[in-house]
Tab-separated table of C-alpha atoms in Angstrom:
chain	number	residue	atom	x	y	z
A	30	MET	CA	-0.008	-0.009	0.011
A	31	SER	CA	1.535	3.320	-1.085
A	32	ILE	CA	1.767	6.441	1.028
A	33	PHE	CA	-0.365	8.248	-1.573
A	34	THR	CA	-3.138	5.681	-1.059
A	35	ILE	CA	-2.880	6.075	2.718
A	36	ILE	CA	-3.125	9.867	2.404
A	37	LEU	CA	-6.208	9.607	0.228
A	38	LEU	CA	-7.731	7.170	2.729
A	39	ALA	CA	-6.913	9.553	5.593
A	40	ILE	CA	-8.524	12.495	3.779
A	41	GLY	CA	-11.650	10.475	3.140
A	42	LEU	CA	-11.849	9.379	6.798
A	43	ALA	CA	-11.263	12.954	8.030
A	44	MET	CA	-14.186	14.449	6.101
A	45	ASP	CA	-16.751	13.604	8.780
A	46	CYS	CA	-14.569	15.306	11.402
A	47	PHE	CA	-14.202	18.294	9.096
A	48	ALA	CA	-17.966	18.609	8.729
A	49	VAL	CA	-18.588	18.253	12.462
A	50	SER	CA	-15.882	20.808	13.181
A	51	VAL	CA	-17.462	23.255	10.791
A	52	CYS	CA	-20.726	22.793	12.749
A	53	LYS	CA	-18.890	23.468	15.992
A	54	GLY	CA	-17.276	26.571	14.493
A	55	LEU	CA	-20.637	27.786	13.202
A	56	ALA	CA	-22.169	27.423	16.633
A	57	SER	CA	-19.301	29.077	18.509
A	58	PRO	CA	-20.072	32.460	20.028
A	59	HIS	CA	-20.088	35.470	17.771
A	60	GLY	CA	-18.176	38.678	18.427
A	61	TYR	CA	-14.980	37.312	19.941
A	62	VAL	CA	-12.209	34.978	19.057
A	63	PRO	CA	-13.051	31.599	20.626
A	64	ARG	CA	-10.736	30.077	23.169
A	65	TYR	CA	-8.634	27.724	21.110
A	66	ILE	CA	-8.065	25.158	23.851
A	67	LYS	CA	-11.514	23.614	23.339
A	68	PRO	CA	-11.254	23.315	19.518
A	69	MET	CA	-7.759	21.878	20.014
A	70	LEU	CA	-9.170	19.315	22.470
A	71	MET	CA	-11.880	18.467	19.947
A	72	ALA	CA	-9.295	18.005	17.168
A	73	LEU	CA	-7.046	15.975	19.413
A	74	LEU	CA	-9.895	13.644	20.430
A	75	PHE	CA	-10.947	13.249	16.801
A	76	GLY	CA	-7.379	12.425	15.840
A	77	VAL	CA	-6.887	9.965	18.704
A	78	PHE	CA	-10.137	8.136	17.963
A	79	HIS	CA	-9.407	8.061	14.228
A	80	ALA	CA	-6.050	6.530	15.028
A	81	GLY	CA	-7.311	4.077	17.604
A	82	MET	CA	-10.244	2.640	15.657
A	83	PRO	CA	-8.176	1.254	12.747
A	84	LEU	CA	-5.828	-0.255	15.297
A	85	ILE	CA	-8.749	-1.990	16.982
A	86	GLY	CA	-9.953	-3.161	13.582
A	87	TYR	CA	-6.517	-4.424	12.654
A	88	PHE	CA	-5.855	-6.278	15.884
A	89	THR	CA	-9.270	-7.840	16.167
A	90	GLY	CA	-8.862	-8.816	12.530
A	91	SER	CA	-11.288	-10.435	10.276
A	92	PHE	CA	-12.980	-12.321	13.132
A	93	PHE	CA	-14.921	-9.228	14.207
A	94	ALA	CA	-14.856	-7.466	10.842
A	95	PHE	CA	-18.382	-8.631	10.049
A	96	PHE	CA	-19.667	-7.233	13.308
A	97	PHE	CA	-17.945	-3.867	12.818
A	98	GLU	CA	-19.175	-3.551	9.257
A	99	ARG	CA	-22.698	-4.492	10.249
A	100	PHE	CA	-23.317	-2.485	13.428
A	101	ALA	CA	-20.845	0.461	13.346
A	102	PRO	CA	-22.915	2.439	10.847
A	103	TRP	CA	-26.028	2.120	13.055
A	104	VAL	CA	-24.164	3.200	16.169
A	105	ALA	CA	-22.809	6.263	14.338
A	106	LEU	CA	-26.296	7.113	13.070
A	107	ALA	CA	-27.788	6.839	16.542
A	108	LEU	CA	-25.102	9.002	18.158
A	109	LEU	CA	-24.975	11.682	15.511
A	110	GLY	CA	-28.759	11.664	15.140
A	111	PHE	CA	-29.165	12.153	18.886
A	112	ILE	CA	-26.561	14.944	19.076
A	113	GLY	CA	-27.943	16.684	15.943
A	114	GLY	CA	-31.529	16.285	17.116
A	115	LYS	CA	-30.631	17.761	20.514
A	116	MET	CA	-28.987	20.756	18.799
A	117	ILE	CA	-32.134	21.356	16.746
A	118	TYR	CA	-34.421	20.892	19.755
A	119	ASP	CA	-32.377	23.235	21.978
A	120	SER	CA	-32.316	25.819	19.208
A	121	LEU	CA	-36.060	25.704	18.619
A	122	LYS	CA	-36.801	25.625	22.360
A	123	SER	CA	-34.878	28.856	22.987
A	124	ASP	CA	-37.773	31.049	21.595
A	125	GLY	CA	-35.571	33.976	20.627
A	126	GLU	CA	-33.412	33.775	23.704
A	127	GLU	CA	-29.689	33.843	23.462
A	128	VAL	CA	-28.738	30.870	21.298
A	129	GLN	CA	-26.845	28.198	23.200
A	130	VAL	CA	-23.245	28.035	22.102
A	131	ALA	CA	-21.551	24.897	20.846
A	132	ASP	CA	-21.167	22.178	23.468
A	133	PHE	CA	-17.461	21.762	24.133
A	134	SER	CA	-17.880	19.631	27.221
A	135	PHE	CA	-15.460	16.744	27.416
A	136	TRP	CA	-18.224	14.141	27.261
A	137	GLY	CA	-19.887	15.897	24.344
A	138	LEU	CA	-16.623	15.962	22.421
A	139	LEU	CA	-15.861	12.382	23.367
A	140	SER	CA	-19.218	11.186	22.009
A	141	LEU	CA	-18.643	13.075	18.767
A	142	ALA	CA	-15.150	11.649	18.427
A	143	PHE	CA	-16.504	8.143	18.964
A	144	ALA	CA	-19.429	8.615	16.547
A	145	THR	CA	-17.326	10.098	13.735
A	146	SER	CA	-14.685	7.424	14.077
A	147	MET	CA	-17.011	4.437	13.851
A	148	ASP	CA	-16.525	4.169	10.094
A	149	THR	CA	-12.750	3.958	10.556
A	150	LEU	CA	-13.082	0.826	12.700
A	151	ALA	CA	-13.567	-1.483	9.716
A	152	THR	CA	-10.730	0.141	7.765
A	153	GLY	CA	-8.214	-1.479	10.121
A	154	VAL	CA	-8.939	-4.786	8.406
A	155	ILE	CA	-7.482	-3.453	5.123
A	156	PHE	CA	-4.068	-3.246	6.793
A	157	ILE	CA	-3.942	-6.961	7.656
A	158	PRO	CA	-2.123	-7.804	4.388
A	159	HIS	CA	0.126	-4.721	4.886
A	160	PRO	CA	1.302	-4.746	8.523
A	161	GLU	CA	4.502	-2.908	7.545
A	162	VAL	CA	2.556	0.332	6.955
A	163	LEU	CA	0.104	0.088	9.854
A	164	TRP	CA	1.785	2.556	12.208
A	165	LEU	CA	2.603	5.012	9.452
A	166	ALA	CA	-1.012	4.844	8.249
A	167	VAL	CA	-2.350	5.406	11.773
A	168	ALA	CA	-0.082	8.431	12.208
A	169	ILE	CA	-1.151	9.897	8.823
A	170	ILE	CA	-4.829	9.295	9.616
A	171	ALA	CA	-4.534	10.955	13.068
A	172	LEU	CA	-2.621	13.982	11.768
A	173	THR	CA	-4.947	14.439	8.801
A	174	CYS	CA	-7.999	14.241	11.058
A	175	PHE	CA	-6.474	16.741	13.502
A	176	VAL	CA	-5.631	19.269	10.737
A	177	PHE	CA	-9.036	18.905	9.044
A	178	SER	CA	-10.804	19.378	12.397
A	179	ILE	CA	-8.950	22.575	13.238
A	180	THR	CA	-9.432	23.891	9.728
A	181	GLY	CA	-13.128	23.054	9.780
A	182	PHE	CA	-13.633	24.811	13.093
A	183	ILE	CA	-11.893	27.943	11.905
A	184	LEU	CA	-13.813	28.066	8.639
A	185	GLY	CA	-17.071	27.435	10.465
A	186	HIS	CA	-16.347	30.186	12.985
A	187	ILE	CA	-15.496	32.678	10.237
A	188	VAL	CA	-18.663	31.880	8.289
A	189	GLY	CA	-20.757	31.808	11.499
A	190	THR	CA	-19.622	35.239	12.629
A	191	ARG	CA	-20.475	36.674	9.216
A	192	LEU	CA	-23.906	35.012	8.925
A	193	ARG	CA	-25.104	36.026	12.402
A	194	ILE	CA	-28.013	33.618	12.218
A	195	ASN	CA	-29.076	30.728	14.382
A	196	VAL	CA	-26.772	28.074	12.968
A	197	ASN	CA	-27.527	25.413	15.569
A	198	ILE	CA	-30.359	24.116	13.389
A	199	LEU	CA	-28.000	23.956	10.406
A	200	GLY	CA	-25.376	22.205	12.523
A	201	GLY	CA	-27.897	19.706	13.857
A	202	VAL	CA	-29.156	18.921	10.348
A	203	ILE	CA	-25.569	18.464	9.131
A	204	LEU	CA	-24.777	16.072	11.966
A	205	ILE	CA	-27.898	14.031	11.242
A	206	LEU	CA	-26.985	13.924	7.535
A	207	ILE	CA	-23.459	12.753	8.397
A	208	GLY	CA	-24.951	9.963	10.504
A	209	LEU	CA	-27.243	9.020	7.605
A	210	LYS	CA	-24.315	9.038	5.190
A	211	ILE	CA	-22.188	6.781	7.435
A	212	CYS	CA	-25.152	4.441	7.919
A	213	LEU	CA	-26.051	4.255	4.229
A	214	GLU	CA	-22.413	3.679	3.211
A	215	GLY	CA	-22.158	0.894	5.770
A	216	VAL	CA	-25.435	-0.750	4.834
A	217	LEU	CA	-25.268	-0.466	1.060
């Protein structure tokens, strides 16, 4: 497996994190530069989970590959659907009040990292015939995910501060659509 192939794989796997990070950036408070420690924590968690899931997939091997391929998409859909639905509900419930800012709680970020990395779990199996590139691939996947997450947050924040609209509904819809995409890709 070539490094170019691994980079393309990493970019594809990082797209969900990019989209979720854009949502977080869109929902971050307007009018001031956000504290970067929370987006950095988000990107770090996304990178760690995107590195860990292929390792789990690799080491559990083909024995559990069927299980991962069958149920991981549904778990991702349930988690992202719940988080996106809660964003929409909270936004509609506010009745013109100050819109709740993006949830950067540790547990909220952890659940997003887990949900967005579920599709990477089964990719670990593709490295079984190529164990010599496993650790390089994991490092590239983690770094790519981290960079895409930070970039997505910054772009989302820039767009969100210019739009000055309630973007929590948009963010919730995007999260639900990402969950549906992961689920449909895993099922079809």
